[in-house]
Tab-separated table of C-alpha atoms and ligand atoms in Angstrom:
chain	number	residue	atom	x	y	z
X	16	MET	CA	-18.942	-9.436	-12.416
X	17	ALA	CA	-16.208	-8.973	-9.825
X	18	LYS	CA	-16.735	-10.173	-6.267
X	19	ILE	CA	-15.074	-7.962	-3.663
X	20	ALA	CA	-14.718	-8.715	0.057
X	21	ILE	CA	-15.232	-5.475	1.970
X	22	LEU	CA	-13.714	-5.281	5.452
X	23	PRO	CA	-14.394	-1.789	6.877
X	24	GLY	CA	-12.753	-2.523	10.258
X	25	ASP	CA	-12.545	0.076	13.015
X	26	GLY	CA	-12.461	3.825	13.662
X	27	ILE	CA	-12.690	5.774	10.410
X	28	GLY	CA	-12.766	2.461	8.446
X	29	PRO	CA	-16.543	2.402	7.823
X	30	GLU	CA	-16.627	6.072	6.661
X	31	ILE	CA	-13.711	5.857	4.247
X	32	ILE	CA	-15.047	2.583	2.860
X	33	ARG	CA	-18.509	4.109	2.332
X	34	ALA	CA	-16.999	6.994	0.367
X	35	THR	CA	-14.926	4.524	-1.681
X	36	ILE	CA	-17.895	2.300	-2.517
X	37	ASP	CA	-19.599	5.411	-3.913
X	38	VAL	CA	-16.653	5.860	-6.272
X	39	LEU	CA	-16.643	2.166	-7.248
X	40	GLU	CA	-20.339	2.436	-8.049
X	41	GLY	CA	-19.483	5.413	-10.254
X	42	ILE	CA	-16.970	3.197	-12.088
X	43	ALA	CA	-19.571	0.431	-12.416
X	44	THR	CA	-21.970	2.882	-14.065
X	45	GLN	CA	-19.423	4.568	-16.329
X	46	PHE	CA	-17.824	1.335	-17.537
X	47	ASN	CA	-20.867	-0.895	-17.436
X	48	HIS	CA	-19.551	-3.302	-14.776
X	49	LYS	CA	-21.212	-4.957	-11.850
X	50	PHE	CA	-19.379	-5.265	-8.545
X	51	GLU	CA	-20.671	-7.564	-5.838
X	52	TYR	CA	-19.630	-6.436	-2.343
X	53	ILE	CA	-19.601	-8.929	0.510
X	54	TYR	CA	-19.081	-7.298	3.890
X	55	ASP	CA	-17.514	-8.769	7.010
X	56	ASP	CA	-15.896	-7.544	10.216
X	57	VAL	CA	-12.211	-7.566	11.138
X	58	GLY	CA	-10.158	-6.044	13.955
X	59	GLY	CA	-11.978	-4.551	16.943
X	60	ALA	CA	-15.335	-4.867	15.148
X	61	ALA	CA	-14.731	-8.626	14.819
X	62	ILE	CA	-13.664	-8.929	18.462
X	63	LYS	CA	-17.000	-7.352	19.388
X	64	LYS	CA	-18.972	-9.583	17.048
X	65	TYR	CA	-17.061	-12.873	17.011
X	66	GLY	CA	-14.667	-12.636	19.977
X	67	SER	CA	-11.576	-12.695	17.726
X	68	PRO	CA	-9.945	-10.123	15.343
X	69	LEU	CA	-10.108	-12.475	12.342
X	70	ILE	CA	-12.137	-15.644	12.128
X	71	LYS	CA	-11.842	-18.506	9.642
X	72	LYS	CA	-15.166	-17.644	7.987
X	73	THR	CA	-13.758	-14.210	7.076
X	74	ILE	CA	-10.563	-15.728	5.663
X	75	ASP	CA	-12.659	-18.167	3.607
X	76	LEU	CA	-14.787	-15.280	2.357
X	77	CYS	CA	-11.652	-13.396	1.251
X	78	ARG	CA	-10.320	-16.496	-0.515
X	79	SER	CA	-13.579	-16.853	-2.429
X	80	CYS	CA	-13.471	-13.261	-3.735
X	81	ASP	CA	-11.525	-11.610	-6.569
X	82	ALA	CA	-10.073	-8.936	-4.262
X	83	VAL	CA	-10.222	-7.672	-0.678
X	84	LEU	CA	-10.712	-4.000	0.208
X	85	LEU	CA	-9.961	-3.085	3.816
X	86	GLY	CA	-10.530	0.162	5.762
X	87	ALA	CA	-8.359	0.095	8.886
X	88	VAL	CA	-8.120	-1.774	12.165
X	89	GLY	CA	-7.274	-0.598	15.670
X	90	ASP	CA	-9.458	0.309	18.633
X	91	PRO	CA	-8.119	1.873	21.843
X	92	ALA	CA	-10.700	-0.191	23.780
X	93	TYR	CA	-8.507	-3.238	23.106
X	94	ASP	CA	-5.084	-1.653	23.680
X	95	THR	CA	-4.534	-3.644	26.865
X	96	LEU	CA	-5.072	-7.048	25.234
X	97	PRO	CA	-1.999	-9.236	24.541
X	98	ALA	CA	-0.537	-8.662	21.030
X	99	GLU	CA	-1.975	-11.961	19.716
X	100	GLN	CA	-5.563	-10.885	20.476
X	101	ARG	CA	-5.412	-7.238	19.419
X	102	PRO	CA	-7.310	-5.868	16.395
X	103	GLU	CA	-4.061	-5.224	14.452
X	104	LYS	CA	-3.370	-8.970	14.432
X	105	ALA	CA	-6.123	-9.318	11.798
X	106	ILE	CA	-3.992	-7.753	9.054
X	107	LEU	CA	-0.904	-9.858	9.749
X	108	GLN	CA	-3.040	-13.004	9.831
X	109	LEU	CA	-4.858	-12.078	6.656
X	110	ARG	CA	-1.586	-11.442	4.804
X	111	LYS	CA	-0.257	-14.772	6.016
X	112	SER	CA	-3.425	-16.740	5.246
X	113	LEU	CA	-3.625	-15.316	1.718
X	114	GLY	CA	0.130	-15.759	1.096
X	115	LEU	CA	0.596	-12.066	0.300
X	116	PHE	CA	4.358	-11.737	-0.112
X	117	ALA	CA	4.567	-8.479	-2.075
X	118	ASN	CA	3.628	-5.089	-0.719
X	119	LEU	CA	3.207	-2.299	-3.252
X	120	ARG	CA	3.251	1.311	-2.110
X	121	PRO	CA	3.055	3.921	-4.827
X	122	ALA	CA	4.405	7.399	-4.196
X	123	CYS	CA	3.036	9.737	-6.774
X	124	LEU	CA	2.112	13.320	-6.289
X	125	PHE	CA	-1.095	15.040	-7.270
X	126	ASN	CA	0.085	18.242	-8.938
X	127	THR	CA	-2.481	20.262	-7.005
X	128	LEU	CA	-0.858	19.214	-3.706
X	129	ILE	CA	2.735	19.833	-4.734
X	130	ASP	CA	3.196	22.490	-2.055
X	131	SER	CA	2.339	20.061	0.761
X	132	SER	CA	5.494	18.071	0.016
X	133	PRO	CA	8.415	18.759	2.356
X	134	LEU	CA	10.665	18.908	-0.737
X	135	LYS	CA	11.126	21.736	-3.207
X	136	ARG	CA	8.698	21.905	-6.138
X	137	GLU	CA	11.415	21.286	-8.747
X	138	THR	CA	12.734	18.222	-6.889
X	139	ILE	CA	9.393	16.565	-6.400
X	140	ALA	CA	7.392	17.503	-9.530
X	141	ASP	CA	6.197	14.475	-11.517
X	142	ILE	CA	7.589	11.798	-9.203
X	143	ASP	CA	5.970	8.458	-9.818
X	144	LEU	CA	7.630	5.616	-8.002
X	145	MET	CA	6.493	2.296	-6.626
X	146	VAL	CA	8.093	0.535	-3.671
X	147	VAL	CA	7.856	-3.251	-3.980
X	148	ARG	CA	8.614	-4.676	-0.543
X	149	GLU	CA	9.028	-8.346	0.366
X	150	LEU	CA	6.483	-8.905	3.116
X	151	THR	CA	6.717	-12.391	4.570
X	152	SER	CA	10.392	-13.074	5.243
X	153	GLY	CA	13.654	-11.324	6.188
X	154	ILE	CA	14.593	-10.139	9.646
X	155	TYR	CA	10.983	-9.689	10.852
X	156	PHE	CA	10.356	-13.431	10.579
X	157	GLY	CA	13.849	-15.007	10.739
X	158	GLU	CA	14.682	-17.522	13.477
X	159	PRO	CA	16.331	-17.647	15.942
X	160	ARG	CA	15.210	-14.475	17.647
X	161	GLN	CA	15.977	-14.349	21.299
X	162	ARG	CA	17.483	-12.784	24.360
X	163	ILE	CA	20.383	-14.500	26.075
X	164	ALA	CA	21.437	-13.476	29.563
X	165	ALA	CA	24.857	-14.578	30.777
X	166	GLY	CA	25.697	-13.047	34.125
X	167	VAL	CA	25.589	-9.279	33.786
X	168	GLU	CA	25.683	-9.387	30.012
X	169	ILE	CA	22.441	-9.539	28.055
X	170	LYS	CA	22.415	-10.233	24.340
X	171	ALA	CA	19.478	-9.976	21.945
X	172	LEU	CA	19.460	-11.326	18.432
X	173	ASP	CA	17.334	-11.390	15.305
X	174	THR	CA	18.031	-13.311	12.130
X	175	MET	CA	18.077	-11.751	8.667
X	176	ILE	CA	17.299	-14.640	6.358
X	177	TYR	CA	16.257	-14.998	2.721
X	178	THR	CA	16.037	-18.081	0.552
X	179	ASN	CA	16.729	-18.009	-3.178
X	180	TRP	CA	13.076	-18.640	-4.154
X	181	GLU	CA	11.757	-15.898	-1.866
X	182	ILE	CA	14.035	-13.380	-3.546
X	183	GLU	CA	13.257	-14.692	-6.992
X	184	ARG	CA	9.469	-14.372	-6.626
X	185	ILE	CA	9.536	-10.812	-5.251
X	186	ALA	CA	12.074	-9.816	-7.921
X	187	ARG	CA	9.746	-11.187	-10.606
X	188	THR	CA	6.874	-9.126	-9.177
X	189	ALA	CA	9.042	-6.007	-9.426
X	190	PHE	CA	10.189	-6.704	-12.992
X	191	GLU	CA	6.649	-7.516	-14.143
X	192	LEU	CA	5.479	-4.211	-12.671
X	193	ALA	CA	8.315	-2.262	-14.236
X	194	GLN	CA	7.286	-3.682	-17.604
X	195	LYS	CA	3.933	-1.945	-17.243
X	196	ARG	CA	5.540	1.281	-15.973
X	197	HIS	CA	8.777	3.064	-16.905
X	198	LYS	CA	10.948	-0.045	-17.316
X	199	LYS	CA	13.450	0.536	-14.543
X	200	VAL	CA	14.089	-1.488	-11.361
X	201	THR	CA	16.341	-0.266	-8.552
X	202	SER	CA	17.138	-3.157	-6.227
X	203	VAL	CA	18.035	-2.086	-2.701
X	204	ASP	CA	20.474	-4.046	-0.530
X	205	LYS	CA	23.477	-3.809	1.744
X	206	ALA	CA	25.638	-6.242	-0.217
X	207	ASN	CA	28.850	-4.587	0.961
X	208	VAL	CA	28.130	-5.923	4.491
X	209	LEU	CA	25.378	-8.553	4.583
X	210	GLU	CA	25.546	-12.109	3.263
X	211	SER	CA	21.751	-12.183	2.782
X	212	SER	CA	22.112	-9.067	0.590
X	213	ARG	CA	24.773	-10.779	-1.529
X	214	LEU	CA	22.335	-13.621	-2.253
X	215	TRP	CA	19.637	-10.975	-2.875
X	216	ARG	CA	21.793	-9.282	-5.518
X	217	GLU	CA	22.741	-12.594	-7.147
X	218	MET	CA	19.106	-13.694	-7.465
X	219	VAL	CA	17.933	-10.293	-8.741
X	220	ASN	CA	20.641	-10.443	-11.433
X	221	LYS	CA	19.438	-13.918	-12.374
X	222	VAL	CA	15.793	-12.816	-12.715
X	223	ALA	CA	16.854	-9.701	-14.669
X	224	LYS	CA	18.113	-11.950	-17.504
X	225	ASP	CA	14.456	-12.795	-18.273
X	226	TYR	CA	13.624	-9.094	-18.639
X	227	PRO	CA	16.233	-7.654	-21.026
X	228	GLU	CA	14.092	-4.583	-21.750
X	229	ILE	CA	14.175	-3.506	-18.077
X	230	GLU	CA	17.041	-1.361	-16.826
X	231	LEU	CA	18.384	-2.774	-13.542
X	232	GLN	CA	20.325	-0.759	-11.011
X	233	HIS	CA	21.615	-1.953	-7.602
X	234	MET	CA	21.759	0.582	-4.797
X	235	TYR	CA	22.852	0.331	-1.159
X	236	VAL	CA	20.071	1.083	1.288
X	237	ASP	CA	21.859	4.051	2.897
X	238	ASN	CA	22.416	5.666	-0.494
X	239	THR	CA	18.770	4.983	-1.447
X	240	ALA	CA	17.547	6.821	1.673
X	241	MET	CA	19.647	9.799	0.574
X	242	GLN	CA	18.710	9.647	-3.128
X	243	LEU	CA	14.995	9.596	-2.252
X	244	ILE	CA	15.400	13.072	-0.803
X	245	LYS	CA	17.942	14.351	-3.302
X	246	ASN	CA	16.527	13.118	-6.572
X	247	PRO	CA	13.375	10.973	-6.186
X	248	ARG	CA	12.498	11.321	-9.861
X	249	GLN	CA	15.296	8.904	-10.825
X	250	PHE	CA	13.234	5.964	-9.452
X	251	ASP	CA	10.547	3.876	-11.092
X	252	VAL	CA	10.265	0.548	-9.203
X	253	LEU	CA	12.218	0.226	-5.939
X	254	LEU	CA	12.667	-3.449	-5.034
X	255	THR	CA	13.431	-4.102	-1.365
X	256	GLY	CA	13.525	-6.713	1.376
X	257	ASN	CA	11.133	-6.542	4.299
X	258	MET	CA	12.938	-4.232	6.745
X	259	PHE	CA	14.548	-1.901	4.193
X	260	GLY	CA	11.157	-1.581	2.480
X	261	ASP	CA	9.371	-0.850	5.734
X	262	ILE	CA	11.610	2.154	6.284
X	263	LEU	CA	11.977	3.366	2.692
X	264	SER	CA	8.274	3.075	1.824
X	265	ASP	CA	7.391	5.462	4.665
X	266	GLU	CA	10.137	7.836	3.550
X	267	ALA	CA	8.967	7.681	-0.072
X	268	ALA	CA	5.357	8.122	0.965
X	269	MET	CA	6.004	11.237	2.990
X	270	LEU	CA	7.540	12.898	-0.069
X	271	THR	CA	4.017	13.236	-1.335
X	272	GLY	CA	2.431	14.902	1.711
X	273	SER	CA	-0.421	13.639	3.887
X	274	LEU	CA	-1.034	10.215	5.411
X	275	GLY	CA	-4.632	10.470	4.253
X	276	MET	CA	-3.501	10.125	0.614
X	277	LEU	CA	-1.399	6.942	0.730
X	278	ALA	CA	-2.644	3.722	-0.827
X	279	SER	CA	-1.201	0.211	-0.647
X	280	ALA	CA	-1.642	-3.227	-2.170
X	281	SER	CA	-0.466	-6.621	-0.960
X	282	LEU	CA	-0.232	-9.327	-3.600
X	283	GLY	CA	0.519	-13.040	-3.735
X	284	SER	CA	0.336	-15.593	-6.525
X	285	ASN	CA	-3.037	-17.092	-7.478
X	286	THR	CA	-4.709	-15.475	-4.506
X	287	PRO	CA	-6.873	-12.361	-4.120
X	288	GLY	CA	-4.900	-9.221	-3.325
X	289	LEU	CA	-5.495	-7.047	-0.263
X	290	PHE	CA	-5.954	-3.309	-0.877
X	291	GLU	CA	-5.927	-0.831	1.989
X	292	PRO	CA	-4.856	2.698	2.927
X	293	ALA	CA	-1.438	3.024	4.576
X	294	HIS	CA	-2.865	4.890	7.572
X	295	GLY	CA	-4.544	3.449	10.676
X	296	SER	CA	-8.030	3.703	12.145
X	297	ALA	CA	-7.553	7.300	13.403
X	298	PRO	CA	-9.773	6.897	16.489
X	299	ASP	CA	-9.325	10.621	17.268
X	300	ILE	CA	-11.503	11.592	14.290
X	301	ALA	CA	-13.678	8.471	13.907
X	302	GLY	CA	-17.391	9.025	13.275
X	303	LYS	CA	-16.949	12.740	12.580
X	304	ASN	CA	-17.091	12.574	8.779
X	305	THR	CA	-13.797	14.491	8.593
X	306	ALA	CA	-11.393	11.695	7.570
X	307	ASN	CA	-9.755	11.880	4.170
X	308	PRO	CA	-11.007	8.943	2.068
X	309	ILE	CA	-8.519	9.499	-0.799
X	310	ALA	CA	-6.019	6.857	0.431
X	311	THR	CA	-8.819	4.282	0.349
X	312	ILE	CA	-10.184	5.543	-2.967
X	313	MET	CA	-6.649	5.252	-4.415
X	314	SER	CA	-6.369	1.750	-2.899
X	315	ALA	CA	-9.528	0.897	-4.836
X	316	SER	CA	-7.762	2.253	-7.922
X	317	LEU	CA	-4.828	-0.111	-7.195
X	318	MET	CA	-7.376	-2.901	-6.751
X	319	LEU	CA	-8.830	-2.241	-10.197
X	320	ASP	CA	-5.346	-2.063	-11.702
X	321	TYR	CA	-3.510	-4.959	-10.057
X	322	GLY	CA	-6.352	-7.059	-8.621
X	323	LEU	CA	-9.059	-6.934	-11.276
X	324	HIS	CA	-6.999	-5.981	-14.358
X	325	MET	CA	-9.123	-2.935	-15.151
X	326	LYS	CA	-6.448	-0.417	-16.068
X	327	PRO	CA	-8.574	2.302	-17.726
X	328	GLU	CA	-10.982	2.177	-14.777
X	329	ALA	CA	-8.071	2.549	-12.334
X	330	ALA	CA	-6.747	5.529	-14.297
X	331	ALA	CA	-10.215	7.100	-14.322
X	332	ILE	CA	-10.311	7.107	-10.508
X	333	ARG	CA	-6.937	8.805	-10.357
X	334	GLN	CA	-8.022	11.453	-12.846
X	335	ALA	CA	-11.295	12.057	-10.989
X	336	VAL	CA	-9.397	12.531	-7.694
X	337	GLU	CA	-6.985	14.976	-9.367
X	338	MET	CA	-9.940	16.865	-10.859
X	339	THR	CA	-11.704	17.084	-7.478
X	340	LEU	CA	-8.539	18.499	-5.894
X	341	GLN	CA	-8.155	20.957	-8.787
X	342	GLN	CA	-11.698	22.167	-8.100
X	343	GLY	CA	-10.440	23.154	-4.655
X	344	TYR	CA	-12.172	20.486	-2.538
X	345	ARG	CA	-10.182	19.363	0.497
X	346	THR	CA	-10.768	17.347	3.645
X	347	GLN	CA	-9.536	18.895	6.870
X	348	ASP	CA	-6.091	17.194	6.862
X	349	ILE	CA	-5.093	18.706	3.498
X	350	PHE	CA	-7.062	21.934	3.796
X	351	SER	CA	-5.334	25.196	2.911
X	352	LYS	CA	-6.476	28.800	2.505
X	353	GLU	CA	-9.013	29.557	-0.236
X	354	MET	CA	-9.970	25.894	-0.627
X	355	THR	CA	-13.385	24.396	0.192
X	356	CYS	CA	-13.396	22.078	3.210
X	357	ILE	CA	-15.681	19.071	2.746
X	358	GLY	CA	-16.411	15.866	4.666
X	359	THR	CA	-15.488	12.235	4.002
X	360	ILE	CA	-18.730	11.261	2.290
X	361	GLU	CA	-18.894	14.427	0.171
X	362	MET	CA	-15.332	13.806	-1.047
X	363	GLY	CA	-16.452	10.378	-2.295
X	364	GLN	CA	-19.465	11.942	-4.013
X	365	ARG	CA	-17.375	14.672	-5.702
X	366	VAL	CA	-14.909	12.091	-7.030
X	367	LYS	CA	-17.811	9.964	-8.269
X	368	GLU	CA	-19.389	12.956	-10.040
X	369	ASN	CA	-16.088	13.812	-11.667
X	370	LEU	CA	-15.831	10.319	-13.157
X	371	SER	CA	-18.510	11.429	-15.595
X	372	ASN	CA	-16.470	14.562	-16.438
X	373	ILE	CA	-13.438	12.629	-17.672
X	374	PRO	CA	-13.420	12.996	-21.453
X	375	HIS	CA	-12.472	9.455	-22.525
X	376	VAL	CA	-14.927	7.736	-20.158
X	377	SER	CA	-18.268	7.193	-21.846
O	338	NAD	P1	-3.296	6.612	12.398
O	338	NAD	O1	-2.765	6.456	11.014
O	338	NAD	O2	-4.615	5.989	12.665
O	338	NAD	O3	-3.407	8.170	12.768
O	338	NAD	C1	-2.287	9.046	12.845
O	338	NAD	C2	-2.766	10.496	12.666
O	338	NAD	O4	-3.145	10.696	11.303
O	338	NAD	C3	-4.008	10.805	13.507
O	338	NAD	O5	-3.926	12.153	13.949
O	338	NAD	C4	-5.161	10.664	12.548
O	338	NAD	O6	-6.273	11.477	12.849
O	338	NAD	C5	-4.514	11.077	11.225
O	338	NAD	N1	-5.109	10.344	10.095
O	338	NAD	C6	-4.922	9.047	9.765
O	338	NAD	N2	-5.642	8.732	8.699
O	338	NAD	C7	-6.300	9.837	8.321
O	338	NAD	C8	-7.211	10.145	7.279
O	338	NAD	N3	-7.603	9.237	6.385
O	338	NAD	N4	-7.690	11.415	7.204
O	338	NAD	C9	-7.307	12.352	8.060
O	338	NAD	N5	-6.434	12.138	9.069
O	338	NAD	C10	-5.942	10.888	9.205
O	338	NAD	O7	-2.173	6.041	13.372
O	338	NAD	P2	-2.205	5.853	14.960
O	338	NAD	O8	-2.959	6.972	15.596
O	338	NAD	O9	-0.817	5.578	15.323
O	338	NAD	O10	-3.020	4.502	15.171
O	338	NAD	C11	-4.416	4.437	15.448
O	338	NAD	C12	-4.842	2.974	15.433
O	338	NAD	O11	-4.679	2.446	14.113
O	338	NAD	C13	-3.973	2.095	16.338
O	338	NAD	O12	-4.829	1.157	16.943
O	338	NAD	C14	-3.003	1.422	15.382
O	338	NAD	O13	-2.539	0.197	15.867
O	338	NAD	C15	-3.888	1.251	14.156
O	338	NAD	N6	-3.159	1.140	12.882
O	338	NAD	C16	-3.743	0.356	11.947
O	338	NAD	C17	-3.175	0.256	10.678
O	338	NAD	C18	-3.895	-0.568	9.648
O	338	NAD	O14	-5.087	-0.819	9.793
O	338	NAD	N7	-3.226	-0.959	8.567
O	338	NAD	C19	-2.012	0.967	10.361
O	338	NAD	C20	-1.451	1.805	11.333
O	338	NAD	C21	-2.053	1.887	12.603
């Protein structure tokens, strides 16, 4: 039995989580598993209940589980609070407390939605890439960071810093992943300019020696941004530092269409992973049963794959989503002419039903 911490959060969080639990229950039935779900509040919901966006009891709960599935956080009611007390702080704190240093963002396209990509059909067809982004170091955390005023001149500085072991562990995550995928790693840096990138490249080369079956390519970040638009199919695993990955993962994700479809996973070592959609709490559509739950359903698929080591189950979810889209069912955000518009909960139910239509699942 797998124990899963469920943190619905704010806005559309509870709806998209409800639809996703339906699908997980479908998996439990089809594959004869039992999932135990333990719910708690984070973000604005936790401020309301506990007076803080993430309390120690919730962190302890997450630590005691096999995986954490999160909806979204963010509530306009708390927009005026200082950054430290806002709902969004919960995610940063959770990542830190669980030591989640690797962020995985897949960009793969459902064939049925190929025309919602901003790129041409022939450029985008069959892309299947995974951005592996270092999440806890680099320029977003480097010290010193400050403003210095000297007379009329004002300077501001941030520090781009990486240590050898930080690079080594994220590189290993990328190579391990590539082993289970198409056996290619593209490591992104700016080694022609940055000292931290030169160390990055050196350490990636060192790790690569342990994975002789994986093809390694180094690419400058500016060229990568261009190649993602020109020929995204050349990529399998894209390995990046924190800031480059922040930018490139959004670029890669948008190749595949809507925000409502994008899943993510954050992993550490010997700690439960955190699985969540890439979008926010969408307060504009909260409580209306119109949100697209597919990003969360696909995050649950990542959870089965990378968190609970249930690969066939993860693949079954993906197939059931593809089948549901093929049948013409769409939520409002991905709706197009001649399709059938359905709500959040119904989308979960359709995907669940389709799990029993997948031939190899018995
Ligand atoms: P958002 O992602 O919540 O919404 C942007 C737009 O996309 C909105 O029009 C929304 O309706 C739409 N959208 C998002 N998810 C959707 C879905 N599943 N189905 C259909 N449409 C969807 O971003 P925002 O509006 O900038 O932020 C809203 C709140 O979410 C803010 O408080 C922000 O801080 C927070 N936020 C949280 C996370 C997170 O929990 N990881 C990430 C980003 C933003």
